[in-house]
Structures are given as C-alpha cells and as structure tokens.
Amino acid sequence: MRFHTYTKFNPQLSDAVDLQALLDQLADFLLQSGFAGGGDPYWGEPGDEPDRSVDALKEAILRALIESGQITPEMLKALRGEGDDVSEEKLAELLDGLVQRLVEDGFLTLDSAGKVPAGHQPVTGKGSLSQAAARDVQFNMTGKGIDFLGFKTLRHLLGSLGKSSIGSHDTPQLATGVESDAWSKPYEFGDTLNLDVPATLANALGRSGSLDVPIDLDYSDLMVRQSEYRSSCATVLMLDTSHSMILYGEDRFTPAKKVALALTHLIRTQFPGDTIRVVLFHDSAEEIPIETLAMAQVGPYHTNTAEGLKLARRLLMAQKKDMRQIIMITDGKPSALTMPDGQIYKNSMGLDGHVIGETLREVAACRKSGIMINTFMLARDRALVEFVKRVSEISRGKAYFTNTMSLGQFVLMDFLKKKTRRVS
C-alpha cells in the first residue's frame, strides 16, 4: 500500500503581492533617465546617473509597496518586529522573493552574479550573501517588461482622455478586403476574391434563366464585397537628449520615454500596418531599438535638430506607406549643426541664424517628401515659440506647447485624431 504524507502549505509573503501592480508603481524608477557620464560638465555637480543595482531596486520596491497600500504600515511593523534579526530576515526574504518573481516572469534580467563575500554567511536575510551581492548585481528591463510598461502607460493616458474610438486610417476610397463595409461590385482583375455569393448567383440566374445544377457561371457574374480602404502610416518619434532635458532638477526625458513606449504598444496592437521608429538627437542623431529605450540617457549635448530631421526623413522614405509623419519632442532651440566635412558646429548662445536656416531647409525637405512634422515643445520662450511656429507653417504640421504632465495626452490625442479623420 502506498502512503502519502501531507504537509501544510506555507505561502511565501511575496506570493501575496500583485506583481503587475507593483511593476506599474516602479515605472518611474525603471525608466529614470539620469545624465550619461555621471556628471554635469556645465555646473560641476556630481552625477545623478541612475543606480541600477538590485539593492536600489529592493529599496524602490519597498517604497512602492508602502505607497500603493499593498503593505500597510501595520504589516510593515509586523515584518520588522522589534528590529531583531528574525524580523529583518523576513523583510529581506520578501524583497528577495519579489525580485526573483520579476526575473522568473521575464520582466527583468540580472547581468552578473556579483562577488561572493569570504567566510560563512547565510544565503538570505540580514547580512546574507544575497544582500551583499545585491549591491553589485545590475538589473535590466527585458522586452516583456518594456512592453508591459508601454501597455500600462497607454491605459493611463487613454483613461485620462476619456472614451476613444481607435481604428485604422480612414479614407474615402473603397477596396476589396476581408471586412465588408459597403455594397458589392463586379469583380475586376487584381481584386481580393471576397465573393458576394448571393449577388453572384443572382447574376448567373438572371443571365441564364436556368436552375439547372451545376449553375452556369460566367466571369461577368462575379461580385465581390467591398471594404473601406485602410491607409497605413509610418511614424518616427524624435526625442531630444540634449543637456537641457534634465536641467534645473526637472526630468523631461522620462515622460518622453513613456510616450514612446505607449505609442509603440498602441501601434503594434491596434494598427499593425503602421510602423514606429525612435530617433535620439543631440550633437548628432541616431536611431535606437525600442528595447534599449529604457536605458537611454541625456548627456552633455547641444541640440542638432537638423541632423535628427535628416535621419528621420531617410528612415521614413525607405518605407512604402500612405502617410509619413515625424513627432518631435524637445525643450530647446537648435544649437548645433553637422557641417559638410562632418564637424559639428555648436552655438548655445541664442538662435544662431546659420543653424536656424539649415534646420528650416531640412524642414522644407520633409515637406517636399510629403512628411508632416508635429512638434511638442516643453518650453515657452518667445523666440523659440516663433521658431516652432515657422516649422509648423513650412511642414503644414502642428505645434503643441505643453509640459511633462500633459505631454502624453497631447501626443496620443494628436495621433488618434489622424486615425479617425478621412484623408484624400
């Protein structure tokens, strides 16, 4: 006879925590931008490069749990007890368990195992090996984690906008597709063979006047269902990573990251025929994969808007889409320019006429290529306002003067408006 021994199930403290709600609370910490290079070259201040150690992650998790109410002050007091080793070990096990769950569920990865301290030490808890290693191990966001943050950001932004009708780009033209939105028409070579069977049979019977089987079908009898022609759009999101994006203690780049992640998730899930690319512009410009956006930082850079537009135009023209647009998020005036010999000309003292002229020339090139530029400006300097208005006039785009709190709403409202209007 086989005997079974049953033991009482003892769930871990970390199992009671809603992991997705926790990750949402950690969004600002996970996407924090900081300053590339670890120091401010202009003001001589110490660097505020983000601390991406597991130790810092655990501190952020504890703050998020308390602020979200998932761990009440009473629960925290019970965990900590009287500050003895047992209560401290319980708290450490809770945080270790949550980090482990984030890794196991594919939201985070750990880069290295860290240095193991010498001597005999416990594996978990206060003064443990895991606590010592947490200061050395670095974490990174995975594609799944970034996608989840994009999804949550999108929900928050759309929730603040109220009900939105999300669809594809509508046009006055009709096409033969899978979804039938209009009356049928005679089949023509090249149409999708989405047959309207009743109409086709009615044509055949009306022509032959016979009910004999098989039915005599002719080419002219064929009728196909029509659907509204859906146009596709290619988007390049230009993000300013110049020094001013975190100047005076305000981080403007992290909200821009969130907008990029939300737009990416929206396009991939609701508009699969569309594309989005991300371009960072500073002293020069480069395209980055969405997967690396969480790690992007601003630096000791000027603002080479013309180079960013040139790269964005090249990326857009390589895509065969019905519509092409640039969404540019910046907070400063153009202050740099790439010369024909590859050298970077810089002038941070006011609006340089040569820099402005070349930038507007690139704006005109975008207009000639059929690319619309919508500018989202995080500043309201009078001279800058006039420059942005000029950009909008040339490109027939729009200018939005906003702040970090309303940036996401403005960008999504503008994007969704294009999806519901009819284009000729």
Coordinates of C-alpha atoms in Angstrom, one line a residue:
M1 CA 0.0 0.0 0.0
R2 CA 1.3 3.5 -0.9
F3 CA 1.2 6.1 1.8
H4 CA 1.0 9.8 1.2
T5 CA 2.3 12.4 3.7
Y6 CA 0.5 15.8 3.6
T7 CA 2.1 18.9 5.0
K8 CA 0.6 22.4 5.5
F9 CA 1.2 24.8 2.6
N10 CA 3.1 27.8 3.7
P11 CA 2.9 30.5 1.0
Q12 CA 5.7 33.0 0.7
L13 CA 5.0 36.6 1.6
S14 CA 5.9 37.7 -1.9
D15 CA 3.2 35.5 -3.4
A16 CA 0.5 37.8 -2.0
V17 CA 1.8 40.8 -3.9
D18 CA 0.2 41.8 -7.2
L19 CA 3.3 41.7 -9.5
Q20 CA 1.8 43.8 -12.3
A21 CA 0.5 46.5 -10.0
L22 CA 4.0 46.6 -8.4
L23 CA 5.7 46.9 -11.8
D24 CA 3.3 49.8 -12.7
Q25 CA 4.3 51.5 -9.5
L26 CA 8.0 51.1 -10.3
A27 CA 7.7 52.6 -13.8
D28 CA 9.4 55.9 -12.9
F29 CA 12.2 54.2 -11.2
L30 CA 12.8 51.7 -14.0
L31 CA 12.7 54.4 -16.7
Q32 CA 14.6 57.1 -14.9
S33 CA 16.9 58.9 -17.3
G34 CA 19.7 60.5 -15.4
F35 CA 22.8 62.0 -17.0
A36 CA 25.1 60.0 -19.2
G37 CA 28.7 60.1 -18.0
G38 CA 27.8 60.5 -14.3
G39 CA 28.5 64.2 -14.0
D40 CA 27.3 67.7 -15.1
P41 CA 30.0 69.4 -17.2
Y42 CA 28.4 72.8 -17.0
W43 CA 27.6 73.2 -13.3
G44 CA 30.2 70.9 -11.9
E45 CA 27.6 69.0 -9.9
P46 CA 28.1 65.3 -9.0
G47 CA 26.5 62.9 -11.5
D48 CA 23.0 61.6 -11.0
E49 CA 23.3 58.5 -13.1
P50 CA 20.6 56.1 -12.2
D51 CA 21.5 53.4 -9.7
R52 CA 20.5 50.1 -11.4
S53 CA 21.8 47.8 -8.7
V54 CA 19.5 45.2 -7.2
D55 CA 19.9 46.9 -3.8
A56 CA 18.4 50.1 -5.2
L57 CA 15.6 48.0 -6.8
K58 CA 14.7 46.5 -3.5
E59 CA 14.5 49.9 -1.9
A60 CA 12.3 51.1 -4.7
I61 CA 10.1 48.0 -4.3
L62 CA 9.6 48.6 -0.6
R63 CA 8.6 52.3 -1.2
A64 CA 6.2 51.2 -4.0
L65 CA 4.6 48.6 -1.8
I66 CA 4.0 51.1 1.0
E67 CA 2.8 53.9 -1.3
S68 CA 0.4 51.6 -3.1
G69 CA -1.0 50.1 0.1
Q70 CA 0.0 46.6 -0.7
I71 CA 2.0 46.6 2.5
T72 CA 0.3 48.7 5.2
P73 CA 2.3 50.3 8.0
E74 CA 0.8 47.7 10.3
M75 CA 2.1 44.9 8.1
L76 CA 5.5 46.6 7.8
K77 CA 5.7 46.9 11.6
A78 CA 4.8 43.2 12.0
L79 CA 7.5 42.3 9.5
R80 CA 10.1 44.4 11.2
G81 CA 9.0 43.4 14.6
E82 CA 11.3 45.0 17.2
G83 CA 14.2 45.3 14.8
D84 CA 15.5 41.9 15.7
D85 CA 17.3 39.5 13.3
V86 CA 14.2 37.4 12.7
S87 CA 12.0 40.3 11.5
E88 CA 14.8 41.8 9.4
E89 CA 15.3 38.4 7.8
K90 CA 11.5 38.3 6.9
L91 CA 11.7 41.7 5.3
A92 CA 14.8 40.6 3.3
E93 CA 13.1 37.4 2.2
L94 CA 10.1 39.3 1.0
L95 CA 12.2 41.7 -1.2
D96 CA 14.3 38.8 -2.4
G97 CA 11.2 36.9 -3.4
L98 CA 9.7 39.8 -5.3
V99 CA 12.9 40.4 -7.3
Q100 CA 13.0 36.6 -8.0
R101 CA 9.4 36.7 -9.3
L102 CA 10.1 39.7 -11.5
V103 CA 13.0 37.7 -13.1
E104 CA 11.1 34.4 -13.4
D105 CA 8.2 36.2 -15.0
G106 CA 10.5 37.7 -17.6
F107 CA 10.2 41.4 -16.7
L108 CA 13.8 41.8 -15.6
T109 CA 17.2 40.3 -16.1
L110 CA 20.3 40.3 -13.9
D111 CA 23.6 40.9 -15.5
S112 CA 26.1 39.4 -13.2
A113 CA 26.2 37.2 -10.1
G114 CA 28.2 39.7 -8.1
K115 CA 31.2 39.0 -5.8
V116 CA 30.7 36.4 -3.1
P117 CA 32.0 37.6 0.3
A118 CA 34.5 35.4 2.0
G119 CA 33.6 33.5 5.1
H120 CA 30.5 31.6 6.2
Q121 CA 27.3 33.6 5.8
P122 CA 23.6 32.8 5.4
V123 CA 22.1 32.7 1.9
T124 CA 19.2 35.1 2.6
G125 CA 18.2 37.6 5.2
K126 CA 20.2 40.4 7.0
G127 CA 23.9 40.2 6.4
S128 CA 23.4 37.4 3.8
L129 CA 25.2 36.6 0.6
S130 CA 22.2 37.8 -1.4
Q131 CA 22.2 41.2 0.4
A132 CA 25.9 41.7 -0.2
A133 CA 25.6 40.7 -3.9
A134 CA 22.7 43.0 -4.4
R135 CA 25.0 46.0 -4.3
D136 CA 27.0 44.6 -7.3
V137 CA 24.4 42.9 -9.4
Q138 CA 22.8 45.1 -12.1
F139 CA 19.3 44.7 -13.4
N140 CA 17.9 45.4 -16.9
M141 CA 14.4 45.6 -18.3
T142 CA 13.5 42.9 -20.8
G143 CA 11.4 43.3 -23.9
K144 CA 8.4 41.9 -22.0
G145 CA 8.9 44.4 -19.2
I146 CA 9.2 47.3 -21.5
D147 CA 6.1 46.2 -23.4
F148 CA 4.2 45.9 -20.2
L149 CA 5.1 49.4 -19.1
G150 CA 4.0 50.7 -22.6
F151 CA 0.7 48.9 -22.1
K152 CA 0.1 50.4 -18.6
T153 CA 1.2 53.9 -19.7
L154 CA -1.1 53.7 -22.7
R155 CA -4.0 52.7 -20.4
H156 CA -3.3 55.6 -18.0
L157 CA -3.1 58.1 -20.9
L158 CA -6.2 57.0 -22.7
G159 CA -8.1 56.8 -19.4
S160 CA -7.4 60.5 -18.8
L161 CA -8.7 61.3 -22.3
G162 CA -12.0 59.5 -21.8
K163 CA -13.5 57.2 -24.3
S164 CA -11.6 57.0 -27.6
S165 CA -12.6 55.4 -30.8
I166 CA -9.5 53.5 -32.0
G167 CA -9.4 52.4 -35.6
S168 CA -7.3 52.5 -38.8
H169 CA -6.7 55.5 -41.0
D170 CA -10.0 56.1 -42.9
T171 CA -10.1 57.2 -46.5
P172 CA -12.9 57.9 -49.0
Q173 CA -11.7 55.1 -51.2
L174 CA -13.2 51.6 -51.2
A175 CA -11.2 48.4 -51.6
T176 CA -11.9 44.6 -51.7
G177 CA -10.8 43.3 -48.3
V178 CA -11.9 40.8 -45.7
E179 CA -14.1 43.1 -43.7
S180 CA -17.2 44.1 -45.7
D181 CA -18.3 47.7 -45.1
A182 CA -20.1 48.6 -48.3
W183 CA -22.0 47.4 -51.3
S184 CA -20.7 44.7 -53.7
K185 CA -19.2 45.5 -57.1
P186 CA -18.3 43.4 -60.2
Y187 CA -15.1 41.6 -59.9
E188 CA -12.0 43.2 -61.6
F189 CA -8.6 41.7 -62.1
G190 CA -6.5 42.3 -59.0
D191 CA -9.4 42.5 -56.5
T192 CA -9.3 40.3 -53.4
L193 CA -11.7 37.4 -54.2
N194 CA -14.0 38.1 -51.3
L195 CA -17.1 36.8 -53.2
D196 CA -20.6 38.0 -52.5
V197 CA -22.2 34.6 -53.2
P198 CA -25.9 35.6 -53.2
A199 CA -25.2 38.5 -55.7
T200 CA -23.0 36.3 -57.9
L201 CA -25.7 33.6 -58.0
A202 CA -28.4 36.2 -58.7
N203 CA -26.4 37.5 -61.7
A204 CA -25.9 33.9 -63.1
L205 CA -29.6 33.0 -62.7
G206 CA -30.7 36.3 -64.2
R207 CA -28.4 35.8 -67.2
S208 CA -29.2 32.2 -67.9
G209 CA -32.7 31.9 -66.6
S210 CA -32.0 28.3 -65.6
L211 CA -31.9 26.5 -62.2
D212 CA -30.0 23.5 -63.5
V213 CA -27.1 22.2 -61.5
P214 CA -24.2 22.9 -61.9
I215 CA -25.0 26.5 -62.3
D216 CA -23.6 28.2 -65.4
L217 CA -21.3 30.9 -64.0
D218 CA -19.6 33.5 -66.2
Y219 CA -16.8 35.9 -65.5
S220 CA -19.2 38.8 -65.6
D221 CA -21.4 37.3 -62.9
L222 CA -18.8 37.5 -60.2
M223 CA -19.5 40.1 -57.5
V224 CA -17.0 40.9 -54.6
R225 CA -17.7 42.6 -51.3
Q226 CA -16.0 45.9 -50.7
S227 CA -14.4 47.3 -47.5
E228 CA -13.2 50.7 -46.7
Y229 CA -9.6 51.2 -47.9
R230 CA -7.3 51.5 -44.9
S231 CA -4.2 53.5 -45.3
S232 CA -1.0 52.9 -43.3
C233 CA 1.3 55.4 -41.6
A234 CA 5.0 55.4 -40.8
T235 CA 6.0 57.4 -37.7
V236 CA 9.4 58.5 -36.5
L237 CA 9.5 59.7 -32.9
M238 CA 12.3 62.2 -32.4
L239 CA 13.4 62.6 -28.7
D240 CA 15.7 65.4 -27.6
T241 CA 18.6 64.1 -25.4
S242 CA 20.4 67.4 -25.0
H243 CA 21.6 68.7 -21.6
S244 CA 18.5 70.9 -21.0
M245 CA 16.2 67.9 -20.9
I246 CA 17.1 67.3 -17.2
L247 CA 18.3 70.8 -16.4
Y248 CA 17.3 72.6 -13.2
G249 CA 16.3 69.4 -11.5
E250 CA 13.4 68.6 -13.8
D251 CA 13.5 65.3 -15.7
R252 CA 11.7 65.8 -19.0
F253 CA 13.2 62.8 -20.8
T254 CA 11.5 60.1 -18.7
P255 CA 8.0 61.3 -19.6
A256 CA 9.1 61.3 -23.3
K257 CA 10.2 57.6 -22.9
K258 CA 6.8 56.7 -21.6
V259 CA 5.1 58.4 -24.5
A260 CA 7.4 56.4 -26.9
L261 CA 6.5 53.1 -25.2
A262 CA 2.8 53.9 -25.2
L263 CA 2.8 54.8 -28.9
T264 CA 4.7 51.6 -29.7
H265 CA 2.2 49.5 -27.9
L266 CA -0.7 51.3 -29.4
I267 CA 0.6 50.9 -33.0
R268 CA 1.6 47.2 -32.6
T269 CA -1.8 46.2 -31.0
Q270 CA -4.3 48.4 -32.8
F271 CA -2.6 49.4 -36.1
P272 CA -0.4 46.5 -37.1
G273 CA 0.1 48.0 -40.6
D274 CA 1.8 51.1 -39.1
T275 CA 5.4 51.4 -38.0
I276 CA 7.2 53.5 -35.5
R277 CA 10.9 54.2 -35.2
V278 CA 12.7 56.1 -32.4
V279 CA 15.5 58.7 -33.1
L280 CA 17.5 60.4 -30.4
F281 CA 19.0 63.8 -31.5
H282 CA 21.7 65.7 -29.6
D283 CA 25.1 66.8 -31.1
S284 CA 24.3 64.3 -33.8
A285 CA 21.4 61.8 -34.2
E286 CA 21.0 58.0 -34.2
E287 CA 18.1 55.5 -34.3
I288 CA 17.8 53.2 -31.3
P289 CA 15.7 50.0 -30.9
I290 CA 12.7 50.3 -28.7
E291 CA 14.2 47.6 -26.5
T292 CA 17.0 49.9 -25.4
L293 CA 14.9 53.0 -24.8
A294 CA 14.6 52.3 -21.0
M295 CA 18.4 52.7 -20.8
A296 CA 18.7 55.9 -22.8
Q297 CA 20.0 59.0 -21.0
V298 CA 20.6 62.6 -21.8
G299 CA 24.1 63.9 -21.9
P300 CA 26.4 67.0 -22.2
Y301 CA 25.0 67.7 -25.7
H302 CA 23.7 70.6 -27.8
T303 CA 20.5 70.2 -30.0
N304 CA 21.2 69.2 -33.6
T305 CA 17.6 69.3 -34.8
A306 CA 18.5 69.4 -38.5
E307 CA 20.5 66.1 -38.2
G308 CA 17.6 64.4 -36.4
L309 CA 15.2 65.5 -39.1
K310 CA 17.5 64.3 -41.8
L311 CA 17.8 60.9 -40.3
A312 CA 14.1 60.7 -39.7
R313 CA 13.4 61.6 -43.3
R314 CA 15.7 58.9 -44.5
L315 CA 14.0 56.3 -42.4
L316 CA 10.6 57.3 -43.5
M317 CA 11.4 57.5 -47.2
A318 CA 12.6 53.9 -47.0
Q319 CA 9.1 52.7 -46.0
K320 CA 6.3 52.3 -48.5
K321 CA 3.4 53.8 -46.5
D322 CA 0.5 56.0 -47.5
M323 CA 1.3 58.6 -44.8
R324 CA 4.6 59.6 -43.1
Q325 CA 5.0 61.8 -40.1
I326 CA 7.6 63.0 -37.5
I327 CA 6.7 63.5 -33.9
M328 CA 9.4 65.7 -32.4
I329 CA 9.6 66.1 -28.6
T330 CA 12.1 68.8 -27.5
D331 CA 12.6 71.6 -25.0
G332 CA 15.2 73.8 -26.6
K333 CA 16.3 75.7 -29.6
P334 CA 18.5 74.2 -32.3
S335 CA 22.1 74.9 -31.2
A336 CA 24.2 72.5 -33.3
L337 CA 24.7 71.6 -37.0
T338 CA 26.6 69.0 -38.9
M339 CA 28.9 70.6 -41.4
P340 CA 29.7 69.1 -44.8
D341 CA 33.1 67.9 -43.6
G342 CA 31.4 66.0 -40.7
Q343 CA 32.4 68.5 -38.0
I344 CA 29.8 69.7 -35.5
Y345 CA 29.2 73.4 -35.3
K346 CA 27.8 74.5 -31.9
N347 CA 26.4 77.8 -30.7
S348 CA 24.4 77.7 -27.5
M349 CA 24.1 81.5 -27.2
G350 CA 20.6 82.3 -28.7
L351 CA 19.1 81.3 -32.1
D352 CA 22.1 81.2 -34.5
G353 CA 21.0 82.3 -37.9
H354 CA 23.0 79.7 -39.8
V355 CA 21.8 76.9 -37.6
I356 CA 18.2 78.0 -37.9
G357 CA 18.5 78.4 -41.7
E358 CA 19.8 74.9 -42.2
T359 CA 17.2 73.5 -39.8
L360 CA 14.3 75.2 -41.7
R361 CA 15.9 73.9 -45.0
E362 CA 15.6 70.4 -43.7
V363 CA 12.0 71.1 -42.6
A364 CA 11.3 72.1 -46.2
A365 CA 12.9 68.9 -47.5
C366 CA 10.5 66.9 -45.3
R367 CA 7.5 68.9 -46.6
K368 CA 8.7 68.2 -50.2
S369 CA 8.8 64.5 -49.3
G370 CA 5.3 64.5 -48.0
I371 CA 6.3 64.2 -44.4
M372 CA 4.3 66.1 -41.7
I373 CA 6.2 67.3 -38.6
N374 CA 4.3 67.8 -35.4
T375 CA 6.4 69.5 -32.6
F376 CA 5.8 69.0 -28.9
M377 CA 7.7 71.8 -27.2
L378 CA 8.4 71.6 -23.4
A379 CA 9.3 75.3 -23.2
R380 CA 7.6 78.7 -23.9
D381 CA 10.5 81.1 -24.7
R382 CA 9.2 83.8 -27.1
A383 CA 11.9 83.4 -29.7
L384 CA 11.5 79.6 -29.5
V385 CA 7.7 79.9 -30.0
E386 CA 8.3 81.9 -33.2
F387 CA 10.7 79.3 -34.5
V388 CA 8.3 76.4 -33.8
K389 CA 5.5 78.3 -35.5
R390 CA 7.7 78.7 -38.5
V391 CA 8.5 75.0 -38.6
S392 CA 4.7 74.2 -38.4
E393 CA 3.9 76.6 -41.3
I394 CA 6.6 75.1 -43.6
S395 CA 5.7 71.5 -42.8
R396 CA 1.9 72.0 -42.5
G397 CA 2.1 70.3 -39.2
K398 CA 1.1 71.4 -35.7
A399 CA 2.9 72.8 -32.7
Y400 CA 2.0 72.0 -29.1
F401 CA 3.4 73.9 -26.2
T402 CA 3.0 71.5 -23.2
N403 CA 4.7 70.2 -20.1
T404 CA 5.7 66.9 -18.7
M405 CA 2.3 66.3 -17.1
S406 CA 0.2 66.7 -20.3
L407 CA 2.8 65.6 -22.9
G408 CA 1.4 62.1 -23.2
Q409 CA -2.2 63.2 -23.6
F410 CA -1.3 65.7 -26.3
V411 CA 0.7 63.2 -28.3
L412 CA -1.9 60.5 -28.1
M413 CA -4.8 62.9 -28.9
D414 CA -2.9 64.1 -32.0
F415 CA -2.0 60.6 -33.1
L416 CA -5.5 59.2 -32.6
K417 CA -7.1 62.1 -34.4
K418 CA -5.2 61.2 -37.5
K419 CA -6.5 57.6 -37.3
T420 CA -10.2 58.8 -37.3
R421 CA -10.1 61.6 -39.9
R422 CA -10.6 61.0 -43.6
V423 CA -7.7 61.7 -45.8
S424 CA -7.9 62.4 -49.5

